[in-house]
Amino acid sequence: MTIDRSNPQGLSKPTGYTHVTVVSAGRQVHISGQVALDAEGNLVGKGDLGAQTEQVLKNLKTALASAGADFSHVFKMVTYVVGLTPDKLPSVRGARARVFGDGPYPASTLVGVTALVNPDFLIEIEVIAALD
């Protein structure tokens, strides 16, 4: 499996993501959007976007591991944040930086939404990873 990542000339320099990912994988894993519920189904971080983001990434790590993958296999990420404003970005980007470090980064979309399925959920993240 290879994931070729590029940031073509003519596009802005990305921060914490890659503009283009090309995957030669025969197998992919699609992880449903994860929210800030722990293994027992309890909400983690009510009212705290940073804490919820950490729990969501923990859940994604668990889901990826169950398929034999980790964050280095992720080539696409979609993040939904309730009431997204610029002041909320550091919480999300900081948690993502702890997971991806200096990269490689997946192609990524960050979307502001008015609500998620539960009014206490502040963030939901889904990913696609290449397995082989």
PDB file of N, CA and C in Angstrom, residues 65-103:
ATOM      1  N   ALA A  65      -7.242   0.570  14.964  1.00  0.00           N
ATOM      2  CA  ALA A  65      -6.484  -0.594  15.428  1.00  0.00           C
ATOM      3  C   ALA A  65      -7.255  -1.895  15.214  1.00  0.00           C
ATOM      4  N   SER A  66      -8.569  -1.835  15.351  1.00  0.00           N
ATOM      5  CA  SER A  66      -9.381  -3.043  15.159  1.00  0.00           C
ATOM      6  C   SER A  66      -9.307  -3.552  13.728  1.00  0.00           C
ATOM      7  N   ALA A  67      -8.924  -2.665  12.807  1.00  0.00           N
ATOM      8  CA  ALA A  67      -8.791  -3.042  11.399  1.00  0.00           C
ATOM      9  C   ALA A  67      -7.325  -3.222  10.999  1.00  0.00           C
ATOM     10  N   GLY A  68      -6.420  -3.155  11.971  1.00  0.00           N
ATOM     11  CA  GLY A  68      -5.006  -3.313  11.685  1.00  0.00           C
ATOM     12  C   GLY A  68      -4.357  -2.054  11.143  1.00  0.00           C
ATOM     13  N   ALA A  69      -4.891  -0.900  11.492  1.00  0.00           N
ATOM     14  CA  ALA A  69      -4.374   0.375  10.982  1.00  0.00           C
ATOM     15  C   ALA A  69      -4.084   1.325  12.137  1.00  0.00           C
ATOM     16  N   ASP A  70      -3.432   2.420  11.798  1.00  0.00           N
ATOM     17  CA  ASP A  70      -3.227   3.511  12.741  1.00  0.00           C
ATOM     18  C   ASP A  70      -3.368   4.826  11.967  1.00  0.00           C
ATOM     19  N   PHE A  71      -3.092   5.941  12.628  1.00  0.00           N
ATOM     20  CA  PHE A  71      -3.317   7.234  11.968  1.00  0.00           C
ATOM     21  C   PHE A  71      -2.422   7.445  10.749  1.00  0.00           C
ATOM     22  N   SER A  72      -1.297   6.740  10.653  1.00  0.00           N
ATOM     23  CA  SER A  72      -0.446   6.899   9.468  1.00  0.00           C
ATOM     24  C   SER A  72      -1.110   6.332   8.212  1.00  0.00           C
ATOM     25  N   HIS A  73      -2.123   5.480   8.388  1.00  0.00           N
ATOM     26  CA  HIS A  73      -2.858   4.894   7.266  1.00  0.00           C
ATOM     27  C   HIS A  73      -4.016   5.773   6.795  1.00  0.00           C
ATOM     28  N   VAL A  74      -4.359   6.788   7.579  1.00  0.00           N
ATOM     29  CA  VAL A  74      -5.503   7.645   7.261  1.00  0.00           C
ATOM     30  C   VAL A  74      -5.140   8.565   6.106  1.00  0.00           C
ATOM     31  N   PHE A  75      -5.987   8.550   5.068  1.00  0.00           N
ATOM     32  CA  PHE A  75      -5.742   9.446   3.941  1.00  0.00           C
ATOM     33  C   PHE A  75      -6.854  10.460   3.748  1.00  0.00           C
ATOM     34  N   LYS A  76      -7.964  10.315   4.465  1.00  0.00           N
ATOM     35  CA  LYS A  76      -9.059  11.288   4.379  1.00  0.00           C
ATOM     36  C   LYS A  76      -9.713  11.429   5.740  1.00  0.00           C
ATOM     37  N   MET A  77      -9.915  12.678   6.159  1.00  0.00           N
ATOM     38  CA  MET A  77     -10.554  12.972   7.443  1.00  0.00           C
ATOM     39  C   MET A  77     -11.584  14.070   7.226  1.00  0.00           C
ATOM     40  N   VAL A  78     -12.765  13.877   7.794  1.00  0.00           N
ATOM     41  CA  VAL A  78     -13.797  14.913   7.773  1.00  0.00           C
ATOM     42  C   VAL A  78     -14.186  15.195   9.223  1.00  0.00           C
ATOM     43  N   THR A  79     -14.101  16.462   9.598  1.00  0.00           N
ATOM     44  CA  THR A  79     -14.383  16.890  10.965  1.00  0.00           C
ATOM     45  C   THR A  79     -15.569  17.838  10.953  1.00  0.00           C
ATOM     46  N   TYR A  80     -16.537  17.564  11.813  1.00  0.00           N
ATOM     47  CA  TYR A  80     -17.728  18.396  11.954  1.00  0.00           C
ATOM     48  C   TYR A  80     -17.692  19.027  13.343  1.00  0.00           C
ATOM     49  N   VAL A  81     -17.763  20.358  13.405  1.00  0.00           N
ATOM     50  CA  VAL A  81     -17.730  21.069  14.681  1.00  0.00           C
ATOM     51  C   VAL A  81     -18.982  21.928  14.793  1.00  0.00           C
ATOM     52  N   VAL A  82     -19.677  21.781  15.901  1.00  0.00           N
ATOM     53  CA  VAL A  82     -20.888  22.568  16.138  1.00  0.00           C
ATOM     54  C   VAL A  82     -20.504  24.019  16.390  1.00  0.00           C
ATOM     55  N   GLY A  83     -21.163  24.926  15.650  1.00  0.00           N
ATOM     56  CA  GLY A  83     -20.948  26.365  15.846  1.00  0.00           C
ATOM     57  C   GLY A  83     -19.506  26.786  15.620  1.00  0.00           C
ATOM     58  N   LEU A  84     -18.893  26.255  14.593  1.00  0.00           N
ATOM     59  CA  LEU A  84     -17.476  26.529  14.324  1.00  0.00           C
ATOM     60  C   LEU A  84     -17.205  28.022  14.160  1.00  0.00           C
ATOM     61  N   THR A  85     -16.238  28.494  14.929  1.00  0.00           N
ATOM     62  CA  THR A  85     -15.733  29.861  14.831  1.00  0.00           C
ATOM     63  C   THR A  85     -14.217  29.781  14.951  1.00  0.00           C
ATOM     64  N   PRO A  86     -13.499  30.823  14.508  1.00  0.00           N
ATOM     65  CA  PRO A  86     -12.035  30.775  14.549  1.00  0.00           C
ATOM     66  C   PRO A  86     -11.451  30.470  15.939  1.00  0.00           C
ATOM     67  N   ASP A  87     -12.109  30.915  16.996  1.00  0.00           N
ATOM     68  CA  ASP A  87     -11.579  30.671  18.340  1.00  0.00           C
ATOM     69  C   ASP A  87     -11.647  29.199  18.753  1.00  0.00           C
ATOM     70  N   LYS A  88     -12.405  28.374  18.025  1.00  0.00           N
ATOM     71  CA  LYS A  88     -12.492  26.945  18.340  1.00  0.00           C
ATOM     72  C   LYS A  88     -11.410  26.123  17.647  1.00  0.00           C
ATOM     73  N   LEU A  89     -10.772  26.702  16.653  1.00  0.00           N
ATOM     74  CA  LEU A  89      -9.768  25.966  15.875  1.00  0.00           C
ATOM     75  C   LEU A  89      -8.585  25.460  16.692  1.00  0.00           C
ATOM     76  N   PRO A  90      -8.022  26.232  17.630  1.00  0.00           N
ATOM     77  CA  PRO A  90      -6.866  25.716  18.371  1.00  0.00           C
ATOM     78  C   PRO A  90      -7.143  24.412  19.119  1.00  0.00           C
ATOM     79  N   SER A  91      -8.332  24.241  19.676  1.00  0.00           N
ATOM     80  CA  SER A  91      -8.665  22.997  20.376  1.00  0.00           C
ATOM     81  C   SER A  91      -8.618  21.802  19.435  1.00  0.00           C
ATOM     82  N   VAL A  92      -9.176  21.977  18.254  1.00  0.00           N
ATOM     83  CA  VAL A  92      -9.231  20.887  17.282  1.00  0.00           C
ATOM     84  C   VAL A  92      -7.854  20.655  16.678  1.00  0.00           C
ATOM     85  N   ARG A  93      -7.208  21.710  16.242  1.00  0.00           N
ATOM     86  CA  ARG A  93      -5.893  21.560  15.602  1.00  0.00           C
ATOM     87  C   ARG A  93      -4.841  21.048  16.579  1.00  0.00           C
ATOM     88  N   GLY A  94      -4.908  21.471  17.825  1.00  0.00           N
ATOM     89  CA  GLY A  94      -3.938  21.000  18.823  1.00  0.00           C
ATOM     90  C   GLY A  94      -4.037  19.502  19.039  1.00  0.00           C
ATOM     91  N   ALA A  95      -5.256  18.994  19.156  1.00  0.00           N
ATOM     92  CA  ALA A  95      -5.458  17.557  19.346  1.00  0.00           C
ATOM     93  C   ALA A  95      -5.013  16.790  18.111  1.00  0.00           C
ATOM     94  N   ARG A  96      -5.349  17.302  16.943  1.00  0.00           N
ATOM     95  CA  ARG A  96      -4.925  16.646  15.692  1.00  0.00           C
ATOM     96  C   ARG A  96      -3.410  16.621  15.578  1.00  0.00           C
ATOM     97  N   ALA A  97      -2.752  17.708  15.973  1.00  0.00           N
ATOM     98  CA  ALA A  97      -1.293  17.774  15.898  1.00  0.00           C
ATOM     99  C   ALA A  97      -0.650  16.724  16.806  1.00  0.00           C
ATOM    100  N   ARG A  98      -1.265  16.445  17.941  1.00  0.00           N
ATOM    101  CA  ARG A  98      -0.727  15.413  18.831  1.00  0.00           C
ATOM    102  C   ARG A  98      -0.853  14.026  18.206  1.00  0.00           C
ATOM    103  N   VAL A  99      -1.845  13.830  17.369  1.00  0.00           N
ATOM    104  CA  VAL A  99      -2.038  12.533  16.706  1.00  0.00           C
ATOM    105  C   VAL A  99      -1.137  12.402  15.477  1.00  0.00           C
ATOM    106  N   PHE A 100      -1.088  13.432  14.651  1.00  0.00           N
ATOM    107  CA  PHE A 100      -0.351  13.356  13.387  1.00  0.00           C
ATOM    108  C   PHE A 100       1.072  13.913  13.468  1.00  0.00           C
ATOM    109  N   GLY A 101       1.394  14.648  14.549  1.00  0.00           N
ATOM    110  CA  GLY A 101       2.742  15.190  14.689  1.00  0.00           C
ATOM    111  C   GLY A 101       3.132  16.041  13.497  1.00  0.00           C
ATOM    112  N   ASP A 102       4.295  15.745  12.952  1.00  0.00           N
ATOM    113  CA  ASP A 102       4.799  16.472  11.790  1.00  0.00           C
ATOM    114  C   ASP A 102       4.323  15.865  10.478  1.00  0.00           C
ATOM    115  N   GLY A 103       3.369  14.977  10.531  1.00  0.00           N
ATOM    116  CA  GLY A 103       2.821  14.363   9.322  1.00  0.00           C
ATOM    117  C   GLY A 103       3.356  12.962   9.148  1.00  0.00           C
TER     118      GLY A 103
END
